[in-house]
Coordinates of C-alpha atoms in Angstrom, one line a residue:
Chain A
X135 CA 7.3 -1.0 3.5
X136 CA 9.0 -4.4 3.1
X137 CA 11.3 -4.6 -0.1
X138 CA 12.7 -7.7 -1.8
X139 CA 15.8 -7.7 -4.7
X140 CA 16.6 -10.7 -6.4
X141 CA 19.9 -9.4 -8.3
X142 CA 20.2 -12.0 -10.8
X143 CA 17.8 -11.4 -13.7
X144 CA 18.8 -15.1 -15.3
X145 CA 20.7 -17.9 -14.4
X146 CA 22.5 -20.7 -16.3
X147 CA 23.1 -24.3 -14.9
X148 CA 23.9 -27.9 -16.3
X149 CA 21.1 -30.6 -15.7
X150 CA 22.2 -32.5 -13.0
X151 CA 24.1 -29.7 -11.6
X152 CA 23.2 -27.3 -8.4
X153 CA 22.3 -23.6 -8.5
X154 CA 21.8 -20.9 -6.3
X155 CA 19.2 -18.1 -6.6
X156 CA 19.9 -15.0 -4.6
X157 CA 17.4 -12.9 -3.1
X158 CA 17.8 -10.3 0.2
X159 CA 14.7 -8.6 1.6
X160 CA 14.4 -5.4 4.0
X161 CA 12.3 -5.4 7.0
X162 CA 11.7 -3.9 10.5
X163 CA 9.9 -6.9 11.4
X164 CA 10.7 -9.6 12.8
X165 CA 8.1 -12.0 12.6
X166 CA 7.7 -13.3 9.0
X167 CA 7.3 -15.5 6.3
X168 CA 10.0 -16.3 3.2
X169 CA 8.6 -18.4 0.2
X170 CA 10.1 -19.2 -3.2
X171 CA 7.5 -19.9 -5.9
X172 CA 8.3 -21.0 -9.0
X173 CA 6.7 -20.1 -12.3
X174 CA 7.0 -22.1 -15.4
X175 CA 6.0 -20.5 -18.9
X176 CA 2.8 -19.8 -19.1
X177 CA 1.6 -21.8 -16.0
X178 CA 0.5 -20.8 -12.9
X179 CA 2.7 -19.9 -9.7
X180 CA 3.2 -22.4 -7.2
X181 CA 5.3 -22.6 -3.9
X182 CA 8.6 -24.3 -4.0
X183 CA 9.5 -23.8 -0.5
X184 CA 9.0 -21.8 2.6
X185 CA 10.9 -20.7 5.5
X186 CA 9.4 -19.1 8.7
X187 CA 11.9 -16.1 10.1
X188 CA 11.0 -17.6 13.9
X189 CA 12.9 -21.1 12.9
X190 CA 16.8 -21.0 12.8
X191 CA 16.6 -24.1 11.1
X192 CA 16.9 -23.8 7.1
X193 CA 13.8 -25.5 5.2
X194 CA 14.3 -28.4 2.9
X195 CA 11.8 -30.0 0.2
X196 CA 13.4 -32.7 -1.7
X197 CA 16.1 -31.0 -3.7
X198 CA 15.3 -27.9 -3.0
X199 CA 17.2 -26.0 0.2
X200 CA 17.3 -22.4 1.2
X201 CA 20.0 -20.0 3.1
X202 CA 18.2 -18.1 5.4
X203 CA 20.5 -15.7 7.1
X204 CA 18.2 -13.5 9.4
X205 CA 20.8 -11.0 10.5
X206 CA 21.9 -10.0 6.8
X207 CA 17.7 -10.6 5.7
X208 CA 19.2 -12.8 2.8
X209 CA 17.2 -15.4 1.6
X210 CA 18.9 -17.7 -1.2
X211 CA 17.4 -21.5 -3.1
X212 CA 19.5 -23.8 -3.8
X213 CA 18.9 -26.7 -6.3
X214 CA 20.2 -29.5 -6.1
X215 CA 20.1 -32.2 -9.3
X216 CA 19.0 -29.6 -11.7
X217 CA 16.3 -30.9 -13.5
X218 CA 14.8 -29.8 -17.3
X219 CA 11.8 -29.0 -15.5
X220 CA 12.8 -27.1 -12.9
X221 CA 13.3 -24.1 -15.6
X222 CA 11.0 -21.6 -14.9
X223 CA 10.7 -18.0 -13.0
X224 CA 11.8 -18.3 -9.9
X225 CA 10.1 -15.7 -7.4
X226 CA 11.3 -15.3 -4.1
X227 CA 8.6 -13.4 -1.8
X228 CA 7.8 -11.6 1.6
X229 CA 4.6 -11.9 4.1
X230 CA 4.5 -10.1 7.3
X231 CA 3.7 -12.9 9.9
X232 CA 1.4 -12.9 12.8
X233 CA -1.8 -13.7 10.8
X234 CA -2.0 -10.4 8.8
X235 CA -3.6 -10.0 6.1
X236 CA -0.7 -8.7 3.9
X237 CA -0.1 -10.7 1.0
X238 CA 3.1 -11.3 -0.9
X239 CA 5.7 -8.9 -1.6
X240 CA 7.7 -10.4 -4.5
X241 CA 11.0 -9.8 -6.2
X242 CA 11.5 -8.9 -9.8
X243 CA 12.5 -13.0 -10.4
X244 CA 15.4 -15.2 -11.9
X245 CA 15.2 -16.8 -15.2
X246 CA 16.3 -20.0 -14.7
X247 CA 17.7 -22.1 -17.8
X248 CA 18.8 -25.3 -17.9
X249 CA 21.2 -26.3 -20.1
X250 CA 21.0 -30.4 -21.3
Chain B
X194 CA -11.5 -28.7 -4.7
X195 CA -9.3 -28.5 -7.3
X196 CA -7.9 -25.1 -6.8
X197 CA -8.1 -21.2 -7.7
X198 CA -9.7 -21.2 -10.6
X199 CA -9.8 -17.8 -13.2
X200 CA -11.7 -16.5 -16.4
X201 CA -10.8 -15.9 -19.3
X202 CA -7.4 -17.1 -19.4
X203 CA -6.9 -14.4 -22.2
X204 CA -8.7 -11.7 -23.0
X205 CA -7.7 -9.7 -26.4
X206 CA -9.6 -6.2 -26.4
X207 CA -9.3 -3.1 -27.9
X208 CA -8.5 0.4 -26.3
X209 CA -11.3 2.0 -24.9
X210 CA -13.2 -1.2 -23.8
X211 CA -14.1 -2.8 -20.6
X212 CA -13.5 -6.3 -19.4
X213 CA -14.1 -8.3 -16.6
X214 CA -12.0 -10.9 -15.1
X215 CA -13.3 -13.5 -12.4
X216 CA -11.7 -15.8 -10.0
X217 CA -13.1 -18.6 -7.8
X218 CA -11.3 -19.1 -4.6
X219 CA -10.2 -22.2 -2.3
X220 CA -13.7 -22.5 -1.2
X221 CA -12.6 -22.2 2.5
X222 CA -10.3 -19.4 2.3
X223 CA -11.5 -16.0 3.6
X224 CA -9.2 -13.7 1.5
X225 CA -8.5 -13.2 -2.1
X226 CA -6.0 -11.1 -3.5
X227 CA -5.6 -9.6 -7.1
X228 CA -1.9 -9.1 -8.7
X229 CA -0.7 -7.8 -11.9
X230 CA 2.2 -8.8 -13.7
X231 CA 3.7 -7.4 -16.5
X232 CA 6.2 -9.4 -18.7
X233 CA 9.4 -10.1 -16.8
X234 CA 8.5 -8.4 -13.8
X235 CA 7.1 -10.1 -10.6
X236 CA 3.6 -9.7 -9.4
X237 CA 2.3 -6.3 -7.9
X238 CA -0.4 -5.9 -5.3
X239 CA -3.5 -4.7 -6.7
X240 CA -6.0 -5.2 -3.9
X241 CA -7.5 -7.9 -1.4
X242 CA -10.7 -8.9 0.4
X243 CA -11.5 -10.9 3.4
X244 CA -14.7 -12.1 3.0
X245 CA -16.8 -9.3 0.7
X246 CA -15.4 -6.3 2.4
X247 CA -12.0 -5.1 0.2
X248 CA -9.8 -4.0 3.1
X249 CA -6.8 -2.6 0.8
X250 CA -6.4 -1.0 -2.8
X251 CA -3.0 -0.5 -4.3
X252 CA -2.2 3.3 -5.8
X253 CA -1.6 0.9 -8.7
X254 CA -5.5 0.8 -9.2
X255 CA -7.0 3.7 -10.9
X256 CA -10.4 5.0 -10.7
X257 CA -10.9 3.0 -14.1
X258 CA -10.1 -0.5 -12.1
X259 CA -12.9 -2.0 -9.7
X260 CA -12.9 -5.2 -7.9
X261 CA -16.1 -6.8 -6.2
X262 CA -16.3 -10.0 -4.0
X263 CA -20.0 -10.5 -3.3
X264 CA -20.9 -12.8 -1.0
X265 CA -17.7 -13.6 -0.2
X266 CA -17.4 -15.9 -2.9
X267 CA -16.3 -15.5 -6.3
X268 CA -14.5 -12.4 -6.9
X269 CA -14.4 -9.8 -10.5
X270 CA -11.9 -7.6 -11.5
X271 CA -13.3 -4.7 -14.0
X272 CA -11.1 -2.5 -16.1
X273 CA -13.1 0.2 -18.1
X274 CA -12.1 2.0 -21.0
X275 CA -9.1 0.2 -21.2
X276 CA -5.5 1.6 -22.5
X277 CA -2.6 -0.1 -24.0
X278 CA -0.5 0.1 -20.6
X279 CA -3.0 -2.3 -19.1
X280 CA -2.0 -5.3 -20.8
X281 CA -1.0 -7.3 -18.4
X282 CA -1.6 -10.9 -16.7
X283 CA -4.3 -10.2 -13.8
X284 CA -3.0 -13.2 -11.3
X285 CA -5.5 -13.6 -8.3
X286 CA -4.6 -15.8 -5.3
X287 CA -6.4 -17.0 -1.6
X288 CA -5.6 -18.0 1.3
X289 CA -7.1 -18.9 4.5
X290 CA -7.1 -17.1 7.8
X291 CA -4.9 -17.6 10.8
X292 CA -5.0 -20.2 12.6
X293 CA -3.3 -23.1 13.6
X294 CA -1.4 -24.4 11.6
X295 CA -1.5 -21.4 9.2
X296 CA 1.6 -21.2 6.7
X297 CA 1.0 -18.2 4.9
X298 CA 1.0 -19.4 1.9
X299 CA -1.0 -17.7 -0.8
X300 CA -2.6 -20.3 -3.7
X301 CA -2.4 -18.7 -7.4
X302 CA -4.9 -19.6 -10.1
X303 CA -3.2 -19.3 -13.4
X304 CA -3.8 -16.0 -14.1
X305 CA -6.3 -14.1 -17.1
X306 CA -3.8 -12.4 -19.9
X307 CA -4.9 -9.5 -21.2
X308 CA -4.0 -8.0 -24.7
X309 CA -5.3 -4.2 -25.6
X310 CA -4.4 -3.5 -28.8

């Protein structure tokens, strides 16, 4: 079974400033799907980015930018221009590929605060 | 179509009752999925369906938990003589089948609280 660890349980930046969530994954596959979503208080989930394990190249949306780093299954988000409303749970998340019907295997999340 | 929709957003109960959740899909998407998520924790599998047919349950879901999709449609989540340790948000999500084009994405609806006092 495919595990994911996000080892930072809350995270502090300064608006305007860039963060980076951690999150590493375990898997014997190696066709696959990386997502963060991002969960604001008491709203629903919704996808921030995604990353597909075939592509070498790193996935970018706007300010947001991932690390994917297949060989040590490490998946990181960075922001850029930290925002007030980028605070929220951030979820990173695992989906075997080749159109199974698996869903999401999620981390435990990262509080994200930021600071004004 | 404006999404996954779910009902009620929040529930309140006492032990011992039952209550039924239901969530409307992306009307295209085939499968539907039902998470719970307890307060600073990420979301756990509970089960899924593609289609009617439920192809997976979770050990998470007890004998006291059942989930229907009839029709292929709409889908309820049913929690009878509910405890104090069920109080949780119910999240459910779709998604479409492969094909081209397919990201893997799963689309949330914003989940049905529920309170057991």
């Amino acid at each position: 079974a495919q595990t994911v660890t996000q080892s930072q349980p809350e995270m502090s930046v300064q608006e305007a400033e860039t963060v980076t969530l951690s999150c590493t994954y375990d898997t014997s596959e190696s066709d696959y799907y990386l997502f963060w979503y991002k969960q604001p208080p008491s709203r629903q989930m919704i996808l921030v980015i995604r990353q597909e394990a075939y592509k070498q190249q790193n996935a970018t949306e706007n300010r947001f930018s991932v690390n994917f780093q297949k060989a040590a299954k490490s998946f990181s988000l960075k922001i850029s221009d930290s925002q007030l409303g980028d605070a929220a749970m951030y979820f990173c998340a695992y989906r075997s590929g080749g159109g199974g019907a698996d869903g999401l295997t999620f981390g435990k999340g990262t509080h994200l605060i930021i600071q004004p | 179509d404006t999404g996954v929709s779910q009902d009620p957003r929040h529930k309140i109960t006492k032990r011992g009752q039952n209550v039924t959740f239901r969530c409307d899909p992306i009307s295209e998407h085939n499968r539907l999925y039902w998470y719970r998520q307890t307060l600073g924790q990420g979301p756990e599998f509970l089960t899924y369906f593609q289609n009617e047919a439920q192809l997976e349950k979770s050990r998470l879901l007890s004998d006291r938990f059942s989930a229907e999709r009839p029709k292929g449609s709409f889908s309820t989540l049913e929690i009878q003589r509910t405890e104090q340790g069920d109080s949780a948000m119910y999240l459910c999500a779709s998604s479409p089948l492969f094909r081209a084009g397919f990201t893997g994405e799963l689309f949330f609806g914003e989940g049905s609280r529920l309170t057991v006092l």
